[in-house]
């Protein structure tokens, strides 16, 4: 065999996917056959990082990615008003105005999420015996507000982002070493709850409801130890989640209705958690948050 022919054959071997080391063969690693390995790696990577940073307890915050900050909502409303003024009979701009008005109404939940984690982080970071880190889905809206509140008092917070068809960027307030990117919802949900000591839920859509119902099911079936489950905004939740109706129809027990507690303000939520964890608070100072 001539040298040229020999080298050509060797080059073909080197270029074949079979010759790639297993850890470098991305097509194989992303195949159906290796799904179990990907699931294990996704669990282990995050678990290793949380152990490394000594994260043992978390308070989970769920809520809509669509809820805007008050500043953004007001700017959106002003933009909608300008369009309506210019096109008063246009149905599309009228729809935009209705959406903007709704965003302004819901924007106070952004502030409550931000205030809650601000106060909670201040409380728990001063109690070395019971430090709790905030964990969110890492995206915008309520998630951003929750990470932001912790960020503003210098506390660590976690973001569990996920790959979606429309890429969801991480919000800028997550602690960089605790910002994780998931492929699988199942592993993301597992990491939300493995260290969870409380769950705080703001208004949201399918994703928020899915996450809330999973916790309710785990607690109801005793697959998970009971934790405080606080729902912000009774008016919203009374319409979105009629637990009394489910109990009256025999679909859940009346005792299951008591798994959730309704709250309206950040101070109220922090007081409930402090009492549950037996952490001394003293009088909580109301936390105001400004623009920026």
C-alpha positions as a printed Julia matrix, in Angstrom:
292×3 Matrix{Float64}:
   0.0    0.0    0.0
   1.37   3.36  -1.0
   1.83   6.03   1.66
  -0.75   8.3    0.0
  -3.35   5.55  -0.05
  -2.52   4.6    3.53
  -2.89   8.19   4.73
  -6.17   8.6    2.85
  -7.63   5.56   4.56
  -6.42   6.74   7.96
  -7.98  10.17   7.35
 -11.32   8.54   6.55
 -11.14   6.61   9.8
 -10.35   9.76  11.77
 -13.26  11.59  10.15
 -15.78   8.85  10.93
 -18.14   9.57  13.85
 -17.43   6.12  15.26
 -13.82   7.15  15.92
 -14.78  10.14  18.07
 -14.26   9.66  21.81
 -17.64   9.1   23.41
 -17.49  12.39  25.34
 -16.88  14.33  22.11
 -19.54  12.68  19.94
 -22.33  15.25  20.32
 -24.67  13.49  17.89
 -24.46  10.32  19.97
 -24.71  12.19  23.28
 -27.89  13.85  22.02
 -29.44  10.63  20.75
 -32.4    8.8   22.26
 -30.09   5.99  23.36
 -28.15   8.25  25.74
 -31.12  10.02  27.35
 -30.47   8.26  30.66
 -26.91   9.61  30.69
 -28.12  13.14  29.99
 -30.64  12.92  32.8
 -27.96  11.75  35.2
 -25.52  14.47  34.13
 -28.17  17.17  34.46
 -28.89  16.03  38.0
 -25.25  15.63  39.03
 -23.92  18.92  37.65
 -26.4   21.05  39.6
 -26.18  18.87  42.71
 -22.38  19.16  42.72
 -22.54  22.96  42.42
 -25.11  23.35  45.19
 -23.1   21.13  47.52
 -19.94  23.04  46.67
 -21.61  26.33  47.6
 -23.16  24.8   50.74
 -26.75  25.44  49.66
 -28.82  23.24  51.97
 -32.15  25.1   52.26
 -34.11  27.1   49.74
 -37.28  29.15  49.49
 -38.82  28.61  46.07
 -40.6   31.46  44.28
 -42.9   30.68  41.34
 -44.85  33.13  39.2
 -45.49  34.47  35.74
 -42.67  35.45  33.41
 -45.1   37.9   31.79
 -45.66  40.24  34.73
 -43.78  43.5   34.21
 -42.09  45.79  36.68
 -44.15  48.91  37.48
 -41.74  51.07  35.49
 -41.94  48.85  32.4
 -45.72  48.54  32.7
 -46.16  52.31  32.92
 -43.95  52.81  29.86
 -46.0   50.2   27.98
 -49.21  51.98  29.0
 -47.88  55.33  27.77
 -46.91  53.74  24.45
 -50.36  52.19  24.11
 -52.04  55.5   24.93
 -50.05  57.27  22.21
 -51.15  54.66  19.67
 -54.79  54.88  20.75
 -54.68  58.68  20.51
 -53.31  58.37  16.98
 -55.69  55.55  15.95
 -58.77  55.75  18.22
 -60.83  53.29  16.17
 -58.15  50.67  15.61
 -59.05  47.37  17.3
 -55.44  46.23  17.55
 -54.36  49.31  19.49
 -57.45  48.99  21.69
 -56.33  45.45  22.53
 -52.86  46.72  23.3
 -54.34  49.34  25.64
 -56.35  46.68  27.5
 -53.23  44.54  27.85
 -51.19  47.52  29.09
 -53.82  48.41  31.69
 -53.81  44.8   32.88
 -50.01  44.86  33.11
 -50.16  47.96  35.29
 -52.68  46.26  37.6
 -50.51  43.17  37.97
 -47.18  45.0   38.23
 -47.54  45.39  42.0
 -46.86  41.65  42.25
 -43.41  42.3   40.77
 -42.76  44.7   43.62
 -44.14  42.29  46.23
 -41.91  39.5   44.92
 -38.91  41.84  45.04
 -39.82  43.09  48.52
 -40.45  39.58  49.83
 -37.04  38.23  48.86
 -35.37  41.46  49.97
 -36.83  41.11  53.47
 -36.45  37.33  53.59
 -32.81  37.47  52.51
 -32.04  40.15  55.09
 -33.66  38.02  57.78
 -32.08  34.69  56.94
 -28.6   35.87  56.0
 -28.34  37.25  59.53
 -29.25  33.85  60.98
 -26.27  31.59  60.34
 -28.14  28.65  61.88
 -30.87  28.9   59.28
 -29.72  30.34  55.99
 -32.17  29.97  53.11
 -31.38  30.85  49.51
 -33.99  32.09  47.06
 -34.51  29.88  44.01
 -36.51  30.81  40.91
 -36.91  29.67  37.34
 -34.27  32.21  36.38
 -36.34  34.07  33.81
 -38.1   37.46  33.65
 -41.19  38.73  35.45
 -41.82  37.41  38.96
 -38.65  35.32  38.74
 -36.52  38.36  37.98
 -38.13  40.29  40.81
 -37.38  37.53  43.31
 -33.73  37.22  42.3
 -33.5   41.01  42.29
 -34.67  41.37  45.88
 -31.96  39.0   47.09
 -29.36  40.66  44.87
 -30.1   44.09  46.35
 -29.12  42.97  49.84
 -26.05  41.03  48.71
 -27.56  37.57  49.17
 -26.99  34.6   46.93
 -29.9   33.39  44.82
 -30.37  30.54  42.39
 -31.86  30.48  38.9
 -32.96  27.26  37.21
 -33.41  28.29  33.59
 -34.52  25.93  30.84
 -34.14  25.63  27.09
 -37.4   26.65  25.38
 -38.42  27.06  21.72
 -38.28  30.82  22.3
 -35.0   31.22  24.17
 -35.48  32.5   27.7
 -32.52  34.58  28.81
 -31.45  34.41  32.44
 -32.29  37.52  34.4
 -29.21  39.51  35.49
 -29.79  39.2   39.25
 -28.95  35.49  39.67
 -25.66  34.64  41.39
 -23.51  33.6   38.38
 -22.17  30.45  40.07
 -25.76  29.45  40.85
 -27.29  30.06  37.42
 -28.14  26.72  35.8
 -29.49  25.8   32.38
 -31.7   22.72  32.04
 -32.85  20.65  29.12
 -35.4   18.57  31.03
 -38.35  19.89  33.03
 -38.29  16.79  35.23
 -34.76  17.41  36.52
 -35.44  21.12  36.89
 -38.51  20.37  39.03
 -36.52  17.91  41.11
 -33.88  20.53  41.9
 -36.57  23.07  42.75
 -37.84  20.83  45.52
 -34.91  18.79  46.86
 -33.88  21.58  49.25
 -37.18  23.48  49.44
 -38.27  24.59  52.89
 -41.09  26.85  51.66
 -42.94  27.69  48.46
 -44.18  31.17  47.56
 -46.41  31.42  44.5
 -47.45  34.57  42.65
 -50.07  34.76  39.89
 -49.07  32.85  36.8
 -50.21  30.65  33.95
 -49.78  27.02  32.96
 -46.18  26.75  34.11
 -46.89  28.24  37.52
 -49.99  26.1   37.98
 -48.11  22.97  36.93
 -45.35  23.66  39.45
 -47.82  24.49  42.22
 -49.94  21.37  41.63
 -46.86  19.17  41.68
 -45.95  20.42  45.17
 -49.55  20.08  46.38
 -49.65  16.51  45.08
 -46.32  15.58  46.67
 -47.37  16.99  50.03
 -50.88  15.53  49.84
 -49.54  12.05  49.03
 -46.76  12.4   51.63
 -44.02  11.94  49.09
 -42.68  15.24  50.42
 -42.64  16.64  53.94
 -45.18  19.44  54.44
 -43.82  22.94  53.79
 -45.47  26.37  53.93
 -47.19  27.08  50.6
 -48.01  30.78  50.35
 -50.18  32.14  47.55
 -49.85  35.88  46.89
 -53.08  37.56  45.85
 -56.25  35.93  47.2
 -58.49  37.58  44.62
 -56.51  36.01  41.79
 -56.22  32.57  43.36
 -59.88  32.38  44.39
 -60.74  32.56  40.69
 -57.82  30.56  39.28
 -57.86  27.77  41.88
 -61.16  26.96  43.6
 -60.01  24.46  46.21
 -63.26  24.74  48.19
 -65.16  23.57  45.1
 -62.82  20.58  44.67
 -63.3   19.66  48.33
 -67.1   20.07  48.16
 -67.16  17.79  45.12
 -65.13  15.16  46.96
 -62.14  15.45  44.63
 -59.8   16.42  47.48
 -60.19  16.28  51.25
 -61.29  19.38  53.13
 -57.99  19.14  55.01
 -56.18  19.56  51.68
 -57.58  23.08  51.35
 -55.47  24.03  54.37
 -52.25  23.14  52.53
 -52.14  26.7   51.17
 -52.1   30.07  52.92
 -53.14  33.3   51.21
 -51.04  36.42  51.69
 -51.1   39.92  50.22
 -47.9   41.63  51.33
 -44.24  40.74  51.65
 -44.11  41.47  55.39
 -46.97  39.05  56.02
 -45.24  36.27  54.09
 -41.91  36.77  55.88
 -43.61  36.75  59.29
 -45.3   33.44  58.48
 -42.01  31.86  57.41
 -40.15  33.27  60.41
 -42.71  31.75  62.77
 -42.6   28.43  60.93
 -38.8   28.29  61.08
 -38.73  29.7   64.62
 -36.47  32.55  63.51
 -36.6   35.73  65.58
 -37.47  38.75  63.47
 -38.23  41.67  65.72
 -40.49  44.25  64.09
 -40.09  44.0   60.32
 -39.37  47.3   58.65
 -41.41  47.81  55.52
 -39.18  47.64  52.49
 -39.8   50.15  49.74
 -38.29  49.61  46.32
 -37.63  52.32  43.85
 -37.13  52.48  40.14
 -33.99  51.23  38.49
